[in-house]
């Protein structure tokens, strides 16, 4: 979808973006593709959580660390 111009920061239900979903499932490759396409690692869902916090809460430490690093 990204190759066809999909918005990497499209907002869905509960304010989640594709990066939140990829982080919640621990999909490192998808996280990297979304970041390369310009997804915002600082974006907050309606509950105030950013993708790194969601990854951390779901037990995906490596993904959480990567997101925290790029978020600054």
PDB file of N, H, CA, C and O in Angstrom:
ATOM      1  N   UNK A   1       0.817  -1.206   0.000  1.00  0.00           N
ATOM      2  CA  UNK A   1       0.000   0.000   0.000  1.00  0.00           C
ATOM      3  C   UNK A   1       0.853   1.258   0.000  1.00  0.00           C
ATOM      4  O   UNK A   1       0.526   2.239  -0.669  1.00  0.00           O
ATOM      5  N   UNK A   2       1.946   1.226   0.753  1.00  0.00           N
ATOM      6  H   UNK A   2       2.211   0.429   1.296  1.00  0.00           H
ATOM      7  CA  UNK A   2       2.822   2.403   0.788  1.00  0.00           C
ATOM      8  C   UNK A   2       3.370   2.715  -0.601  1.00  0.00           C
ATOM      9  O   UNK A   2       3.477   3.879  -0.986  1.00  0.00           O
ATOM     10  N   UNK A   3       3.711   1.677  -1.344  1.00  0.00           N
ATOM     11  H   UNK A   3       3.624   0.731  -1.031  1.00  0.00           H
ATOM     12  CA  UNK A   3       4.245   1.879  -2.692  1.00  0.00           C
ATOM     13  C   UNK A   3       3.229   2.533  -3.617  1.00  0.00           C
ATOM     14  O   UNK A   3       3.597   3.158  -4.612  1.00  0.00           O
ATOM     15  N   UNK A   4       1.959   2.389  -3.288  1.00  0.00           N
ATOM     16  H   UNK A   4       1.660   1.881  -2.479  1.00  0.00           H
ATOM     17  CA  UNK A   4       0.898   2.993  -4.104  1.00  0.00           C
ATOM     18  C   UNK A   4       0.424   4.327  -3.543  1.00  0.00           C
ATOM     19  O   UNK A   4      -0.588   4.874  -3.982  1.00  0.00           O
ATOM     20  N   UNK A   5       1.167   4.847  -2.565  1.00  0.00           N
ATOM     21  H   UNK A   5       1.989   4.403  -2.208  1.00  0.00           H
ATOM     22  CA  UNK A   5       0.868   6.177  -2.066  1.00  0.00           C
ATOM     23  C   UNK A   5      -0.006   6.259  -0.833  1.00  0.00           C
ATOM     24  O   UNK A   5      -0.502   7.335  -0.501  1.00  0.00           O
ATOM     25  N   UNK A   6      -0.205   5.138  -0.142  1.00  0.00           N
ATOM     26  H   UNK A   6       0.198   4.264  -0.411  1.00  0.00           H
ATOM     27  CA  UNK A   6      -1.006   5.181   1.086  1.00  0.00           C
ATOM     28  C   UNK A   6      -0.328   6.082   2.114  1.00  0.00           C
ATOM     29  O   UNK A   6       0.900   6.137   2.192  1.00  0.00           O
ATOM     30  N   UNK A   7      -1.119   6.771   2.883  1.00  0.00           N
ATOM     31  H   UNK A   7      -2.117   6.727   2.820  1.00  0.00           H
ATOM     32  CA  UNK A   7      -0.613   7.677   3.915  1.00  0.00           C
ATOM     33  C   UNK A   7      -0.104   6.863   5.105  1.00  0.00           C
ATOM     34  O   UNK A   7      -0.892   6.162   5.739  1.00  0.00           O
ATOM     35  N   UNK A   8       1.208   6.936   5.429  1.00  0.00           N
ATOM     36  H   UNK A   8       1.848   7.506   4.914  1.00  0.00           H
ATOM     37  CA  UNK A   8       1.738   6.166   6.552  1.00  0.00           C
ATOM     38  C   UNK A   8       1.250   6.681   7.904  1.00  0.00           C
ATOM     39  O   UNK A   8       1.457   6.028   8.926  1.00  0.00           O
ATOM     40  N   UNK A   9       0.606   7.844   7.916  1.00  0.00           N
ATOM     41  H   UNK A   9       0.438   8.375   7.086  1.00  0.00           H
ATOM     42  CA  UNK A   9       0.081   8.413   9.152  1.00  0.00           C
ATOM     43  C   UNK A   9      -1.443   8.521   9.145  1.00  0.00           C
ATOM     44  O   UNK A   9      -2.007   9.343   9.867  1.00  0.00           O
ATOM     45  N   UNK A  10      -2.107   7.704   8.343  1.00  0.00           N
ATOM     46  H   UNK A  10      -1.648   7.036   7.757  1.00  0.00           H
ATOM     47  CA  UNK A  10      -3.570   7.718   8.314  1.00  0.00           C
ATOM     48  C   UNK A  10      -4.097   7.362   9.704  1.00  0.00           C
ATOM     49  O   UNK A  10      -3.631   6.410  10.330  1.00  0.00           O
ATOM     50  N   UNK A  11      -5.060   8.126  10.169  1.00  0.00           N
ATOM     51  H   UNK A  11      -5.439   8.898   9.660  1.00  0.00           H
ATOM     52  CA  UNK A  11      -5.605   7.914  11.510  1.00  0.00           C
ATOM     53  C   UNK A  11      -6.847   7.035  11.435  1.00  0.00           C
ATOM     54  O   UNK A  11      -7.774   7.295  10.667  1.00  0.00           O
ATOM     55  N   UNK A  12      -6.838   5.993  12.248  1.00  0.00           N
ATOM     56  H   UNK A  12      -6.086   5.781  12.872  1.00  0.00           H
ATOM     57  CA  UNK A  12      -7.980   5.078  12.303  1.00  0.00           C
ATOM     58  C   UNK A  12      -8.684   5.161  13.639  1.00  0.00           C
ATOM     59  O   UNK A  12      -8.602   6.168  14.342  1.00  0.00           O
ATOM     60  N   UNK A  13      -9.369   4.099  13.974  1.00  0.00           N
ATOM     61  H   UNK A  13      -9.435   3.281  13.402  1.00  0.00           H
ATOM     62  CA  UNK A  13     -10.113   4.044  15.231  1.00  0.00           C
ATOM     63  C   UNK A  13      -9.222   4.252  16.437  1.00  0.00           C
ATOM     64  O   UNK A  13      -8.086   3.780  16.473  1.00  0.00           O
ATOM     65  N   UNK A  14      -9.736   4.952  17.413  1.00  0.00           N
ATOM     66  H   UNK A  14     -10.659   5.336  17.384  1.00  0.00           H
ATOM     67  CA  UNK A  14      -9.038   5.265  18.663  1.00  0.00           C
ATOM     68  C   UNK A  14      -7.777   6.091  18.429  1.00  0.00           C
ATOM     69  O   UNK A  14      -6.912   6.178  19.300  1.00  0.00           O
ATOM     70  N   UNK A  15      -7.680   6.697  17.247  1.00  0.00           N
ATOM     71  H   UNK A  15      -8.383   6.627  16.539  1.00  0.00           H
ATOM     72  CA  UNK A  15      -6.529   7.530  16.945  1.00  0.00           C
ATOM     73  C   UNK A  15      -5.273   6.756  16.587  1.00  0.00           C
ATOM     74  O   UNK A  15      -4.188   7.327  16.479  1.00  0.00           O
ATOM     75  N   UNK A  16      -5.432   5.444  16.403  1.00  0.00           N
ATOM     76  H   UNK A  16      -6.314   4.981  16.491  1.00  0.00           H
ATOM     77  CA  UNK A  16      -4.280   4.632  16.031  1.00  0.00           C
ATOM     78  C   UNK A  16      -3.912   4.894  14.581  1.00  0.00           C
ATOM     79  O   UNK A  16      -4.767   5.153  13.734  1.00  0.00           O
ATOM     80  N   UNK A  17      -2.625   4.820  14.324  1.00  0.00           N
ATOM     81  H   UNK A  17      -1.930   4.611  15.012  1.00  0.00           H
ATOM     82  CA  UNK A  17      -2.069   4.938  12.979  1.00  0.00           C
ATOM     83  C   UNK A  17      -1.412   3.606  12.634  1.00  0.00           C
ATOM     84  O   UNK A  17      -1.269   2.755  13.511  1.00  0.00           O
ATOM     85  N   UNK A  18      -1.015   3.404  11.403  1.00  0.00           N
ATOM     86  H   UNK A  18      -1.131   4.096  10.690  1.00  0.00           H
ATOM     87  CA  UNK A  18      -0.374   2.141  11.041  1.00  0.00           C
ATOM     88  C   UNK A  18       0.820   1.779  11.936  1.00  0.00           C
ATOM     89  O   UNK A  18       1.051   0.606  12.230  1.00  0.00           O
ATOM     90  N   UNK A  19       1.562   2.788  12.358  1.00  0.00           N
ATOM     91  H   UNK A  19       1.374   3.740  12.120  1.00  0.00           H
ATOM     92  CA  UNK A  19       2.724   2.521  13.215  1.00  0.00           C
ATOM     93  C   UNK A  19       2.300   1.979  14.583  1.00  0.00           C
ATOM     94  O   UNK A  19       2.986   1.125  15.147  1.00  0.00           O
ATOM     95  N   UNK A  20       1.190   2.460  15.116  1.00  0.00           N
ATOM     96  H   UNK A  20       0.634   3.154  14.658  1.00  0.00           H
ATOM     97  CA  UNK A  20       0.677   1.931  16.381  1.00  0.00           C
ATOM     98  C   UNK A  20       0.336   0.446  16.222  1.00  0.00           C
ATOM     99  O   UNK A  20       0.669  -0.371  17.080  1.00  0.00           O
ATOM    100  N   UNK A  21      -0.321   0.111  15.128  1.00  0.00           N
ATOM    101  H   UNK A  21      -0.592   0.774  14.430  1.00  0.00           H
ATOM    102  CA  UNK A  21      -0.720  -1.277  14.897  1.00  0.00           C
ATOM    103  C   UNK A  21       0.500  -2.184  14.723  1.00  0.00           C
ATOM    104  O   UNK A  21       0.568  -3.254  15.328  1.00  0.00           O
ATOM    105  N   UNK A  22       1.451  -1.767  13.909  1.00  0.00           N
ATOM    106  H   UNK A  22       1.396  -0.897  13.418  1.00  0.00           H
ATOM    107  CA  UNK A  22       2.654  -2.575  13.706  1.00  0.00           C
ATOM    108  C   UNK A  22       3.416  -2.746  15.021  1.00  0.00           C
ATOM    109  O   UNK A  22       3.910  -3.834  15.319  1.00  0.00           O
ATOM    110  N   UNK A  23       3.510  -1.681  15.799  1.00  0.00           N
ATOM    111  H   UNK A  23       3.108  -0.797  15.558  1.00  0.00           H
ATOM    112  CA  UNK A  23       4.203  -1.750  17.092  1.00  0.00           C
ATOM    113  C   UNK A  23       3.480  -2.685  18.050  1.00  0.00           C
ATOM    114  O   UNK A  23       4.119  -3.445  18.778  1.00  0.00           O
ATOM    115  N   UNK A  24       2.155  -2.635  18.056  1.00  0.00           N
ATOM    116  H   UNK A  24       1.636  -2.018  17.465  1.00  0.00           H
ATOM    117  CA  UNK A  24       1.379  -3.464  18.986  1.00  0.00           C
ATOM    118  C   UNK A  24       1.555  -4.947  18.709  1.00  0.00           C
ATOM    119  O   UNK A  24       1.394  -5.779  19.602  1.00  0.00           O
ATOM    120  N   UNK A  25       1.882  -5.266  17.480  1.00  0.00           N
ATOM    121  H   UNK A  25       2.012  -4.590  16.755  1.00  0.00           H
ATOM    122  CA  UNK A  25       2.054  -6.674  17.099  1.00  0.00           C
ATOM    123  C   UNK A  25       3.519  -7.084  17.013  1.00  0.00           C
ATOM    124  O   UNK A  25       3.826  -8.238  16.714  1.00  0.00           O
ATOM    125  N   UNK A  26       4.421  -6.146  17.272  1.00  0.00           N
ATOM    126  H   UNK A  26       4.171  -5.208  17.515  1.00  0.00           H
ATOM    127  CA  UNK A  26       5.845  -6.456  17.262  1.00  0.00           C
ATOM    128  C   UNK A  26       6.422  -6.687  15.886  1.00  0.00           C
ATOM    129  O   UNK A  26       7.430  -7.380  15.749  1.00  0.00           O
ATOM    130  N   UNK A  27       5.805  -6.123  14.861  1.00  0.00           N
ATOM    131  H   UNK A  27       4.986  -5.560  14.972  1.00  0.00           H
ATOM    132  CA  UNK A  27       6.255  -6.321  13.482  1.00  0.00           C
ATOM    133  C   UNK A  27       7.364  -5.330  13.135  1.00  0.00           C
ATOM    134  O   UNK A  27       7.113  -4.244  12.613  1.00  0.00           O
ATOM    135  N   UNK A  28       8.592  -5.733  13.438  1.00  0.00           N
ATOM    136  H   UNK A  28       8.796  -6.616  13.861  1.00  0.00           H
ATOM    137  CA  UNK A  28       9.751  -4.848  13.241  1.00  0.00           C
ATOM    138  C   UNK A  28       9.895  -4.413  11.783  1.00  0.00           C
ATOM    139  O   UNK A  28      10.151  -3.238  11.520  1.00  0.00           O
ATOM    140  N   UNK A  29       9.737  -5.332  10.833  1.00  0.00           N
ATOM    141  H   UNK A  29       9.529  -6.287  11.046  1.00  0.00           H
ATOM    142  CA  UNK A  29       9.899  -4.983   9.418  1.00  0.00           C
ATOM    143  C   UNK A  29       8.863  -3.949   8.990  1.00  0.00           C
ATOM    144  O   UNK A  29       9.186  -3.012   8.261  1.00  0.00           O
ATOM    145  N   UNK A  30       7.630  -4.113   9.436  1.00  0.00           N
ATOM    146  H   UNK A  30       7.368  -4.875  10.029  1.00  0.00           H
ATOM    147  CA  UNK A  30       6.581  -3.149   9.095  1.00  0.00           C
ATOM    148  C   UNK A  30       6.877  -1.796   9.736  1.00  0.00           C
ATOM    149  O   UNK A  30       6.666  -0.753   9.116  1.00  0.00           O
ATOM    150  N   UNK A  31       7.363  -1.813  10.973  1.00  0.00           N
ATOM    151  H   UNK A  31       7.534  -2.661  11.477  1.00  0.00           H
ATOM    152  CA  UNK A  31       7.746  -0.566  11.643  1.00  0.00           C
ATOM    153  C   UNK A  31       8.812   0.150  10.833  1.00  0.00           C
ATOM    154  O   UNK A  31       8.718   1.359  10.618  1.00  0.00           O
ATOM    155  N   UNK A  32       9.816  -0.572  10.387  1.00  0.00           N
ATOM    156  H   UNK A  32       9.892  -1.554  10.562  1.00  0.00           H
ATOM    157  CA  UNK A  32      10.902   0.040   9.612  1.00  0.00           C
ATOM    158  C   UNK A  32      10.386   0.610   8.289  1.00  0.00           C
ATOM    159  O   UNK A  32      10.787   1.701   7.885  1.00  0.00           O
ATOM    160  N   UNK A  33       9.500  -0.123   7.618  1.00  0.00           N
ATOM    161  H   UNK A  33       9.174  -1.009   7.947  1.00  0.00           H
ATOM    162  CA  UNK A  33       8.947   0.373   6.356  1.00  0.00           C
ATOM    163  C   UNK A  33       8.124   1.636   6.574  1.00  0.00           C
ATOM    164  O   UNK A  33       8.213   2.589   5.800  1.00  0.00           O
ATOM    165  N   UNK A  34       7.332   1.634   7.624  1.00  0.00           N
ATOM    166  H   UNK A  34       7.260   0.860   8.253  1.00  0.00           H
ATOM    167  CA  UNK A  34       6.515   2.819   7.918  1.00  0.00           C
ATOM    168  C   UNK A  34       7.381   4.024   8.280  1.00  0.00           C
ATOM    169  O   UNK A  34       7.105   5.143   7.848  1.00  0.00           O
ATOM    170  N   UNK A  35       8.417   3.797   9.063  1.00  0.00           N
ATOM    171  H   UNK A  35       8.642   2.888   9.413  1.00  0.00           H
ATOM    172  CA  UNK A  35       9.332   4.903   9.400  1.00  0.00           C
ATOM    173  C   UNK A  35      10.006   5.456   8.144  1.00  0.00           C
ATOM    174  O   UNK A  35      10.124   6.670   7.979  1.00  0.00           O
ATOM    175  N   UNK A  36      10.443   4.563   7.265  1.00  0.00           N
ATOM    176  H   UNK A  36      10.347   3.577   7.399  1.00  0.00           H
ATOM    177  CA  UNK A  36      11.081   4.985   6.019  1.00  0.00           C
ATOM    178  C   UNK A  36      10.126   5.785   5.145  1.00  0.00           C
ATOM    179  O   UNK A  36      10.551   6.651   4.379  1.00  0.00           O
ATOM    180  N   UNK A  37       8.835   5.493   5.262  1.00  0.00           N
ATOM    181  H   UNK A  37       8.490   4.791   5.884  1.00  0.00           H
ATOM    182  CA  UNK A  37       7.821   6.197   4.465  1.00  0.00           C
ATOM    183  C   UNK A  37       7.376   7.501   5.119  1.00  0.00           C
ATOM    184  O   UNK A  37       6.544   8.222   4.567  1.00  0.00           O
ATOM    185  N   UNK A  38       7.928   7.806   6.294  1.00  0.00           N
ATOM    186  H   UNK A  38       8.603   7.221   6.742  1.00  0.00           H
ATOM    187  CA  UNK A  38       7.617   9.075   6.941  1.00  0.00           C
ATOM    188  C   UNK A  38       6.629   9.023   8.087  1.00  0.00           C
ATOM    189  O   UNK A  38       6.155  10.067   8.533  1.00  0.00           O
ATOM    190  N   UNK A  39       6.304   7.828   8.578  1.00  0.00           N
ATOM    191  H   UNK A  39       6.689   6.980   8.215  1.00  0.00           H
ATOM    192  CA  UNK A  39       5.386   7.728   9.717  1.00  0.00           C
ATOM    193  C   UNK A  39       5.990   8.432  10.932  1.00  0.00           C
ATOM    194  O   UNK A  39       7.200   8.385  11.155  1.00  0.00           O
ATOM    195  N   UNK A  40       5.143   9.073  11.698  1.00  0.00           N
ATOM    196  H   UNK A  40       4.161   9.112  11.516  1.00  0.00           H
ATOM    197  CA  UNK A  40       5.574   9.849  12.860  1.00  0.00           C
ATOM    198  C   UNK A  40       5.654   8.961  14.099  1.00  0.00           C
ATOM    199  O   UNK A  40       4.622   8.514  14.599  1.00  0.00           O
ATOM    200  N   UNK A  41       6.874   8.694  14.611  1.00  0.00           N
ATOM    201  H   UNK A  41       7.713   9.057  14.205  1.00  0.00           H
ATOM    202  CA  UNK A  41       6.998   7.841  15.793  1.00  0.00           C
ATOM    203  C   UNK A  41       6.523   8.529  17.074  1.00  0.00           C
ATOM    204  O   UNK A  41       6.396   7.878  18.112  1.00  0.00           O
ATOM    205  N   UNK A  42       6.264   9.821  17.013  1.00  0.00           N
ATOM    206  H   UNK A  42       6.367  10.349  16.170  1.00  0.00           H
ATOM    207  CA  UNK A  42       5.791  10.572  18.181  1.00  0.00           C
ATOM    208  C   UNK A  42       4.267  10.706  18.218  1.00  0.00           C
ATOM    209  O   UNK A  42       3.716  11.255  19.172  1.00  0.00           O
ATOM    210  N   UNK A  43       3.591  10.210  17.191  1.00  0.00           N
ATOM    211  H   UNK A  43       4.038   9.764  16.416  1.00  0.00           H
ATOM    212  CA  UNK A  43       2.127  10.338  17.106  1.00  0.00           C
ATOM    213  C   UNK A  43       1.469   9.652  18.292  1.00  0.00           C
ATOM    214  O   UNK A  43       1.850   8.548  18.681  1.00  0.00           O
ATOM    215  N   UNK A  44       0.493  10.311  18.848  1.00  0.00           N
ATOM    216  H   UNK A  44       0.184  11.208  18.531  1.00  0.00           H
ATOM    217  CA  UNK A  44      -0.214   9.767  20.015  1.00  0.00           C
ATOM    218  C   UNK A  44      -1.637   9.365  19.633  1.00  0.00           C
ATOM    219  O   UNK A  44      -2.331  10.074  18.904  1.00  0.00           O
ATOM    220  N   UNK A  45      -2.046   8.216  20.141  1.00  0.00           N
ATOM    221  H   UNK A  45      -1.482   7.640  20.733  1.00  0.00           H
ATOM    222  CA  UNK A  45      -3.417   7.748  19.955  1.00  0.00           C
ATOM    223  C   UNK A  45      -4.325   8.556  20.883  1.00  0.00           C
ATOM    224  O   UNK A  45      -3.851   9.385  21.659  1.00  0.00           O
ATOM    225  N   UNK A  46      -5.601   8.313  20.798  1.00  0.00           N
ATOM    226  H   UNK A  46      -5.986   7.640  20.167  1.00  0.00           H
ATOM    227  CA  UNK A  46      -6.571   9.036  21.629  1.00  0.00           C
ATOM    228  C   UNK A  46      -6.301   8.874  23.122  1.00  0.00           C
ATOM    229  O   UNK A  46      -6.624   9.759  23.914  1.00  0.00           O
ATOM    230  N   UNK A  47      -5.713   7.751  23.501  1.00  0.00           N
ATOM    231  H   UNK A  47      -5.451   7.032  22.858  1.00  0.00           H
ATOM    232  CA  UNK A  47      -5.423   7.517  24.919  1.00  0.00           C
ATOM    233  C   UNK A  47      -4.085   8.111  25.354  1.00  0.00           C
ATOM    234  O   UNK A  47      -3.683   7.958  26.507  1.00  0.00           O
ATOM    235  N   UNK A  48      -3.392   8.794  24.429  1.00  0.00           N
ATOM    236  H   UNK A  48      -3.719   8.919  23.493  1.00  0.00           H
ATOM    237  CA  UNK A  48      -2.128   9.445  24.745  1.00  0.00           C
ATOM    238  C   UNK A  48      -0.892   8.597  24.533  1.00  0.00           C
ATOM    239  O   UNK A  48       0.224   9.073  24.740  1.00  0.00           O
ATOM    240  N   UNK A  49      -1.064   7.355  24.127  1.00  0.00           N
ATOM    241  H   UNK A  49      -1.971   6.967  23.959  1.00  0.00           H
ATOM    242  CA  UNK A  49       0.085   6.466  23.936  1.00  0.00           C
ATOM    243  C   UNK A  49       0.704   6.644  22.562  1.00  0.00           C
ATOM    244  O   UNK A  49       0.006   6.760  21.555  1.00  0.00           O
ATOM    245  N   UNK A  50       2.041   6.662  22.542  1.00  0.00           N
ATOM    246  H   UNK A  50       2.609   6.567  23.360  1.00  0.00           H
ATOM    247  CA  UNK A  50       2.744   6.662  21.267  1.00  0.00           C
ATOM    248  C   UNK A  50       3.083   5.208  20.909  1.00  0.00           C
ATOM    249  O   UNK A  50       2.915   4.315  21.739  1.00  0.00           O
ATOM    250  N   UNK A  51       3.551   4.968  19.699  1.00  0.00           N
ATOM    251  H   UNK A  51       3.687   5.694  19.024  1.00  0.00           H
ATOM    252  CA  UNK A  51       3.835   3.586  19.290  1.00  0.00           C
ATOM    253  C   UNK A  51       4.835   2.859  20.193  1.00  0.00           C
ATOM    254  O   UNK A  51       4.685   1.661  20.430  1.00  0.00           O
ATOM    255  N   UNK A  52       5.843   3.557  20.696  1.00  0.00           N
ATOM    256  H   UNK A  52       5.965   4.530  20.503  1.00  0.00           H
ATOM    257  CA  UNK A  52       6.821   2.912  21.579  1.00  0.00           C
ATOM    258  C   UNK A  52       6.156   2.424  22.860  1.00  0.00           C
ATOM    259  O   UNK A  52       6.446   1.321  23.324  1.00  0.00           O
ATOM    260  N   UNK A  53       5.277   3.224  23.431  1.00  0.00           N
ATOM    261  H   UNK A  53       5.042   4.120  23.054  1.00  0.00           H
ATOM    262  CA  UNK A  53       4.587   2.819  24.661  1.00  0.00           C
ATOM    263  C   UNK A  53       3.704   1.603  24.422  1.00  0.00           C
ATOM    264  O   UNK A  53       3.607   0.719  25.273  1.00  0.00           O
ATOM    265  N   UNK A  54       3.070   1.566  23.275  1.00  0.00           N
ATOM    266  H   UNK A  54       3.149   2.285  22.584  1.00  0.00           H
ATOM    267  CA  UNK A  54       2.208   0.426  22.952  1.00  0.00           C
ATOM    268  C   UNK A  54       3.045  -0.834  22.773  1.00  0.00           C
ATOM    269  O   UNK A  54       2.684  -1.897  23.279  1.00  0.00           O
ATOM    270  N   UNK A  55       4.161  -0.723  22.056  1.00  0.00           N
ATOM    271  H   UNK A  55       4.454   0.140  21.645  1.00  0.00           H
ATOM    272  CA  UNK A  55       5.040  -1.886  21.874  1.00  0.00           C
ATOM    273  C   UNK A  55       5.552  -2.386  23.226  1.00  0.00           C
ATOM    274  O   UNK A  55       5.579  -3.590  23.481  1.00  0.00           O
ATOM    275  N   UNK A  56       5.953  -1.466  24.076  1.00  0.00           N
ATOM    276  H   UNK A  56       5.931  -0.488  23.870  1.00  0.00           H
ATOM    277  CA  UNK A  56       6.463  -1.827  25.402  1.00  0.00           C
ATOM    278  C   UNK A  56       5.385  -2.551  26.217  1.00  0.00           C
ATOM    279  O   UNK A  56       5.656  -3.577  26.841  1.00  0.00           O
ATOM    280  N   UNK A  57       4.173  -2.013  26.208  1.00  0.00           N
ATOM    281  H   UNK A  57       3.953  -1.180  25.701  1.00  0.00           H
ATOM    282  CA  UNK A  57       3.075  -2.602  26.973  1.00  0.00           C
ATOM    283  C   UNK A  57       2.702  -3.998  26.481  1.00  0.00           C
ATOM    284  O   UNK A  57       2.196  -4.816  27.249  1.00  0.00           O
ATOM    285  N   UNK A  58       2.953  -4.266  25.208  1.00  0.00           N
ATOM    286  H   UNK A  58       3.365  -3.601  24.585  1.00  0.00           H
ATOM    287  CA  UNK A  58       2.606  -5.571  24.632  1.00  0.00           C
ATOM    288  C   UNK A  58       3.781  -6.547  24.645  1.00  0.00           C
ATOM    289  O   UNK A  58       3.691  -7.652  24.110  1.00  0.00           O
ATOM    290  N   UNK A  59       4.895  -6.121  25.270  1.00  0.00           N
ATOM    291  H   UNK A  59       4.968  -5.223  25.705  1.00  0.00           H
ATOM    292  CA  UNK A  59       6.037  -7.024  25.417  1.00  0.00           C
ATOM    293  C   UNK A  59       6.992  -7.080  24.251  1.00  0.00           C
ATOM    294  O   UNK A  59       7.747  -8.042  24.115  1.00  0.00           O
ATOM    295  N   UNK A  60       6.975  -6.068  23.405  1.00  0.00           N
ATOM    296  H   UNK A  60       6.361  -5.286  23.515  1.00  0.00           H
ATOM    297  CA  UNK A  60       7.857  -6.037  22.236  1.00  0.00           C
ATOM    298  C   UNK A  60       8.992  -5.033  22.487  1.00  0.00           C
ATOM    299  O   UNK A  60       9.026  -3.946  21.911  1.00  0.00           O
ATOM    300  N   UNK A  61       9.908  -5.433  23.358  1.00  0.00           N
ATOM    301  H   UNK A  61       9.880  -6.317  23.826  1.00  0.00           H
ATOM    302  CA  UNK A  61      10.961  -4.532  23.821  1.00  0.00           C
ATOM    303  C   UNK A  61      11.844  -4.002  22.693  1.00  0.00           C
ATOM    304  O   UNK A  61      12.154  -2.811  22.670  1.00  0.00           O
ATOM    305  N   UNK A  62      12.251  -4.852  21.766  1.00  0.00           N
ATOM    306  H   UNK A  62      11.998  -5.819  21.785  1.00  0.00           H
ATOM    307  CA  UNK A  62      13.144  -4.405  20.688  1.00  0.00           C
ATOM    308  C   UNK A  62      12.464  -3.357  19.811  1.00  0.00           C
ATOM    309  O   UNK A  62      13.090  -2.374  19.415  1.00  0.00           O
ATOM    310  N   UNK A  63      11.195  -3.565  19.511  1.00  0.00           N
ATOM    311  H   UNK A  63      10.686  -4.364  19.833  1.00  0.00           H
ATOM    312  CA  UNK A  63      10.445  -2.598  18.705  1.00  0.00           C
ATOM    313  C   UNK A  63      10.272  -1.305  19.490  1.00  0.00           C
ATOM    314  O   UNK A  63      10.408  -0.217  18.930  1.00  0.00           O
ATOM    315  N   UNK A  64       9.976  -1.411  20.775  1.00  0.00           N
ATOM    316  H   UNK A  64       9.866  -2.294  21.230  1.00  0.00           H
ATOM    317  CA  UNK A  64       9.821  -0.220  21.618  1.00  0.00           C
ATOM    318  C   UNK A  64      11.108   0.588  21.666  1.00  0.00           C
ATOM    319  O   UNK A  64      11.073   1.816  21.586  1.00  0.00           O
ATOM    320  N   UNK A  65      12.240  -0.087  21.796  1.00  0.00           N
ATOM    321  H   UNK A  65      12.268  -1.084  21.861  1.00  0.00           H
ATOM    322  CA  UNK A  65      13.538   0.596  21.848  1.00  0.00           C
ATOM    323  C   UNK A  65      13.819   1.312  20.527  1.00  0.00           C
ATOM    324  O   UNK A  65      14.272   2.456  20.526  1.00  0.00           O
ATOM    325  N   UNK A  66      13.556   0.656  19.426  1.00  0.00           N
ATOM    326  H   UNK A  66      13.187  -0.273  19.428  1.00  0.00           H
ATOM    327  CA  UNK A  66      13.782   1.272  18.108  1.00  0.00           C
ATOM    328  C   UNK A  66      12.920   2.519  17.938  1.00  0.00           C
ATOM    329  O   UNK A  66      13.402   3.554  17.478  1.00  0.00           O
ATOM    330  N   UNK A  67      11.658   2.419  18.306  1.00  0.00           N
ATOM    331  H   UNK A  67      11.267   1.578  18.680  1.00  0.00           H
ATOM    332  CA  UNK A  67      10.758   3.559  18.173  1.00  0.00           C
ATOM    333  C   UNK A  67      11.159   4.708  19.096  1.00  0.00           C
ATOM    334  O   UNK A  67      11.102   5.873  18.703  1.00  0.00           O
ATOM    335  N   UNK A  68      11.561   4.382  20.313  1.00  0.00           N
ATOM    336  H   UNK A  68      11.608   3.435  20.632  1.00  0.00           H
ATOM    337  CA  UNK A  68      12.005   5.416  21.247  1.00  0.00           C
ATOM    338  C   UNK A  68      13.255   6.119  20.717  1.00  0.00           C
ATOM    339  O   UNK A  68      13.405   7.331  20.872  1.00  0.00           O
ATOM    340  N   UNK A  69      14.140   5.361  20.097  1.00  0.00           N
ATOM    341  H   UNK A  69      14.018   4.376  19.971  1.00  0.00           H
ATOM    342  CA  UNK A  69      15.363   5.936  19.547  1.00  0.00           C
ATOM    343  C   UNK A  69      15.052   6.935  18.440  1.00  0.00           C
ATOM    344  O   UNK A  69      15.599   8.038  18.433  1.00  0.00           O
ATOM    345  N   UNK A  70      14.185   6.566  17.509  1.00  0.00           N
ATOM    346  H   UNK A  70      13.741   5.670  17.515  1.00  0.00           H
ATOM    347  CA  UNK A  70      13.884   7.469  16.392  1.00  0.00           C
ATOM    348  C   UNK A  70      12.977   8.617  16.816  1.00  0.00           C
ATOM    349  O   UNK A  70      12.965   9.668  16.175  1.00  0.00           O
ATOM    350  N   UNK A  71      12.222   8.423  17.886  1.00  0.00           N
ATOM    351  H   UNK A  71      12.231   7.570  18.406  1.00  0.00           H
ATOM    352  CA  UNK A  71      11.344   9.501  18.364  1.00  0.00           C
ATOM    353  C   UNK A  71      12.144  10.595  19.061  1.00  0.00           C
ATOM    354  O   UNK A  71      11.701  11.738  19.177  1.00  0.00           O
ATOM    355  N   UNK A  72      13.332  10.215  19.522  1.00  0.00           N
ATOM    356  H   UNK A  72      13.691   9.287  19.428  1.00  0.00           H
ATOM    357  CA  UNK A  72      14.188  11.205  20.183  1.00  0.00           C
ATOM    358  C   UNK A  72      13.745  11.430  21.551  1.00  0.00           C
ATOM    359  O   UNK A  72      14.342  12.231  22.270  1.00  0.00           O
TER     360      UNK A  72
END
